[in-house]
Amino acid sequence: PDVIIEAQFDDNDAEHGQDHLQDTLADDITKLSLDAGEKGDGVHRTKQDDGPKVNDPRLLPDKFLQRTAKVVYILEKKHSRAATGFIKLLADKNSELFRRCAMFSPVDHRVPRAYVSLADCPPDFMTRPEDYSNMLFICRIVDWKEDSNFATGQLAKSLGQAGEIEPETEGILTEYGVDFSDFSPEALECLPQSLPWVISPGEMAKRRDLR
């Protein structure tokens, strides 16, 4: 579903090249325009009337048309909208956006870059951005405006230095929406309270020992 087919050509098209395809298209359009004129109702038509018919996509063969579609409903959101990455200052220091936002660059290049508010960044990020060049952050994409080249994100937390096991692991679990928080007291109460816990002899008699 992620693949967009731009065009489909048969073996003949690939063999003869683009010029052959253009010639074929021109011949088909000419034939269609002539056929439309022959099947007329006898009324005299001027060249101005015939113009739109040549450009009418309904008269073209299906092989020359690019089918289009429209998304009507989001059935399921497959991505958590959270990503691990780095923050850096914007390149244009004279812009209004430079004083309000920073750029978040995800480690996973399939996730788009996002503007994040400087209020979410560390307090000394503007004065010492080099201190955070190797610091991993978790950002969650919250919006993407139609007139913007980048998404809008919100920094969730700082994970630590890139390359270390703990920050990298936490980042992966967060990206995939895995709940790694501590068990609740209600869940812990279901476990045996008297320790060390052992299997009773009666229970052992009913089981097959695979040790």
Coordinates of C-alpha atoms in Angstrom, one line a residue:
P1 CA 0.0 0.0 0.0
D2 CA 3.0 2.3 0.4
V3 CA 4.0 2.0 -3.2
I4 CA 2.8 4.5 -5.8
I5 CA 2.8 3.3 -9.3
E6 CA 3.7 6.3 -11.4
A7 CA 3.4 4.6 -14.8
Q8 CA 3.0 1.3 -16.4
F9 CA 4.6 0.3 -19.7
D10 CA 4.5 -2.9 -21.6
D11 CA 7.6 -4.6 -23.2
N12 CA 7.0 -2.8 -26.5
D13 CA 7.1 0.6 -24.8
A14 CA 10.3 -0.2 -23.0
E15 CA 11.9 -1.5 -26.2
H16 CA 11.1 1.4 -28.4
G17 CA 11.6 4.1 -25.8
Q18 CA 9.8 7.3 -24.8
D19 CA 9.6 8.6 -28.4
H20 CA 7.5 5.6 -29.5
L21 CA 5.2 6.1 -26.5
Q22 CA 4.6 9.8 -27.5
D23 CA 4.0 8.9 -31.1
T24 CA 1.5 6.2 -30.1
L25 CA -0.3 8.7 -27.8
A26 CA -0.5 11.3 -30.5
D27 CA -1.9 8.7 -33.0
D28 CA -4.5 7.5 -30.6
I29 CA -5.6 11.1 -29.8
T30 CA -5.9 11.8 -33.6
K31 CA -8.0 8.7 -34.2
L32 CA -10.2 9.5 -31.3
S33 CA -10.9 13.0 -32.5
L34 CA -11.6 11.7 -36.0
D35 CA -14.0 9.0 -34.7
A36 CA -15.8 11.5 -32.6
G37 CA -16.3 13.7 -35.6
E38 CA -17.6 10.9 -37.8
K39 CA -20.1 9.8 -35.1
G40 CA -21.6 13.3 -34.9
D41 CA -25.3 14.1 -35.4
G42 CA -24.7 15.9 -38.7
V43 CA -24.4 19.4 -37.2
H44 CA -21.5 21.4 -38.5
R45 CA -18.8 21.8 -35.8
T46 CA -16.0 24.4 -35.8
K47 CA -12.4 23.8 -34.8
Q48 CA -13.2 25.6 -31.5
D49 CA -15.8 23.0 -30.7
D50 CA -13.5 20.1 -31.4
G51 CA -10.7 21.4 -29.2
P52 CA -12.0 20.2 -25.8
K53 CA -12.8 16.8 -27.2
V54 CA -9.2 16.1 -28.0
N55 CA -8.2 17.0 -24.4
D56 CA -11.1 15.1 -22.8
P57 CA -9.5 12.4 -20.6
R58 CA -12.6 10.3 -21.0
L59 CA -11.6 9.6 -24.6
L60 CA -8.1 8.5 -23.8
P61 CA -7.2 4.8 -23.4
D62 CA -6.8 3.6 -19.8
K63 CA -3.1 2.9 -20.3
F64 CA -2.4 6.7 -20.6
L65 CA -4.4 7.7 -17.5
Q66 CA -3.1 7.9 -14.0
R67 CA -5.7 6.8 -11.5
T68 CA -6.1 8.9 -8.4
A69 CA -7.7 8.3 -5.1
K70 CA -8.7 10.1 -1.9
V71 CA -8.3 9.0 1.7
V72 CA -11.7 9.0 3.3
Y73 CA -11.1 7.4 6.7
I74 CA -8.2 6.4 9.0
L75 CA -8.9 2.9 10.1
E76 CA -6.0 2.4 12.4
K77 CA -2.9 4.5 13.4
K78 CA 0.0 2.1 13.1
H79 CA 2.7 4.5 14.4
S80 CA 3.0 5.8 17.9
R81 CA 4.1 9.2 16.5
A82 CA 7.0 9.0 19.0
A83 CA 10.6 9.0 17.8
T84 CA 14.2 9.1 19.1
G85 CA 16.5 11.8 17.8
F86 CA 18.6 14.9 18.3
I87 CA 17.8 18.6 18.6
K88 CA 19.7 21.4 16.9
L89 CA 19.3 25.1 16.2
L90 CA 17.7 26.3 13.0
A91 CA 20.1 27.4 10.2
D92 CA 18.5 30.8 9.6
K93 CA 19.4 32.8 12.7
N94 CA 17.6 35.9 11.5
S95 CA 14.2 34.3 11.1
E96 CA 11.4 34.7 13.6
L97 CA 11.1 30.9 13.8
F98 CA 14.7 30.7 15.1
R99 CA 13.7 32.5 18.3
R100 CA 10.8 30.2 18.9
C101 CA 11.7 26.7 17.7
A102 CA 14.4 24.1 17.3
M103 CA 14.8 21.3 14.8
F104 CA 14.3 17.7 15.9
S105 CA 16.0 15.2 13.6
P106 CA 14.9 11.6 14.2
V107 CA 17.3 8.7 14.1
D108 CA 14.9 6.8 12.0
H109 CA 14.9 8.6 8.6
R110 CA 11.4 7.3 7.8
V111 CA 10.1 9.7 10.4
P112 CA 9.9 13.3 9.3
R113 CA 11.8 16.1 11.0
A114 CA 9.8 18.3 13.3
Y115 CA 9.8 21.8 14.8
V116 CA 9.9 21.7 18.6
S117 CA 9.3 24.6 20.9
L118 CA 12.4 26.1 22.6
A119 CA 10.4 26.0 25.9
D120 CA 10.6 22.2 25.8
C121 CA 14.3 22.2 25.2
P122 CA 16.9 22.4 28.1
P123 CA 17.3 26.0 29.5
D124 CA 20.9 26.4 28.2
F125 CA 20.3 24.9 24.8
M126 CA 20.3 28.2 23.0
T127 CA 23.7 29.3 24.6
R128 CA 25.4 25.8 24.5
P129 CA 23.8 23.8 21.7
E130 CA 27.0 21.7 21.3
D131 CA 26.5 20.1 24.7
Y132 CA 23.4 18.4 23.4
S133 CA 24.7 17.4 20.0
N134 CA 25.0 13.7 21.2
M135 CA 22.0 13.7 23.5
L136 CA 19.0 11.6 22.7
F137 CA 15.5 13.0 23.1
I138 CA 12.0 11.5 22.7
C139 CA 9.7 13.7 20.5
R140 CA 6.1 13.0 19.8
I141 CA 4.6 14.5 16.5
V142 CA 1.4 16.3 17.4
D143 CA 0.6 18.1 14.1
W144 CA 1.6 18.8 10.6
K145 CA 0.2 21.9 8.9
E146 CA -0.5 21.9 5.2
D147 CA 1.7 25.0 4.5
S148 CA 4.7 23.7 6.4
N149 CA 7.6 21.5 5.2
F150 CA 8.1 20.1 8.7
A151 CA 5.9 18.5 11.3
T152 CA 5.2 20.0 14.7
G153 CA 6.5 18.0 17.7
Q154 CA 6.7 18.1 21.4
L155 CA 9.7 16.9 23.4
A156 CA 8.7 14.3 25.9
K157 CA 12.0 13.7 27.8
S158 CA 15.8 13.5 27.6
L159 CA 17.1 9.9 27.4
G160 CA 20.8 10.4 27.8
Q161 CA 23.9 10.0 25.7
A162 CA 23.5 8.2 22.3
G163 CA 25.3 4.9 22.1
E164 CA 24.6 3.8 25.7
I165 CA 22.4 0.8 26.3
E166 CA 19.8 2.2 28.6
P167 CA 18.8 5.3 26.6
E168 CA 18.8 3.4 23.3
T169 CA 16.6 0.6 24.8
E170 CA 14.2 3.1 26.3
G171 CA 14.0 4.9 23.0
I172 CA 13.1 1.8 21.0
L173 CA 10.5 0.7 23.5
T174 CA 8.9 4.2 23.5
E175 CA 8.9 4.3 19.7
Y176 CA 7.0 1.0 19.4
G177 CA 4.5 1.8 22.2
V178 CA 5.8 -0.9 24.6
D179 CA 4.7 -0.2 28.2
F180 CA 7.8 -0.8 30.3
S181 CA 6.6 1.0 33.5
D182 CA 6.7 -0.8 36.9
F183 CA 3.9 -3.2 37.8
S184 CA 1.1 -1.7 39.8
P185 CA 0.5 -2.8 43.5
E186 CA -2.6 -4.6 42.4
A187 CA -0.6 -6.8 40.0
L188 CA 2.1 -7.4 42.6
E189 CA -0.5 -8.6 45.1
C190 CA -1.3 -11.5 42.8
L191 CA 2.1 -13.0 43.4
P192 CA 3.0 -15.2 46.3
Q193 CA 3.7 -13.1 49.4
S194 CA 5.5 -15.7 51.5
L195 CA 9.0 -16.1 50.2
P196 CA 10.9 -18.2 49.2
W197 CA 8.0 -19.7 47.3
V198 CA 8.2 -23.4 46.5
I199 CA 5.8 -25.8 44.7
S200 CA 3.9 -28.0 47.2
P201 CA 4.4 -31.8 47.1
G202 CA 0.8 -32.3 46.1
E203 CA 1.1 -30.0 43.1
M204 CA 4.4 -31.7 42.1
A205 CA 2.6 -35.1 42.2
K206 CA 0.1 -33.9 39.5
R207 CA 2.8 -32.5 37.2
R208 CA 5.4 -34.0 34.9
D209 CA 8.9 -33.1 35.9
L210 CA 10.8 -31.7 33.0
R211 CA 13.8 -30.4 34.9

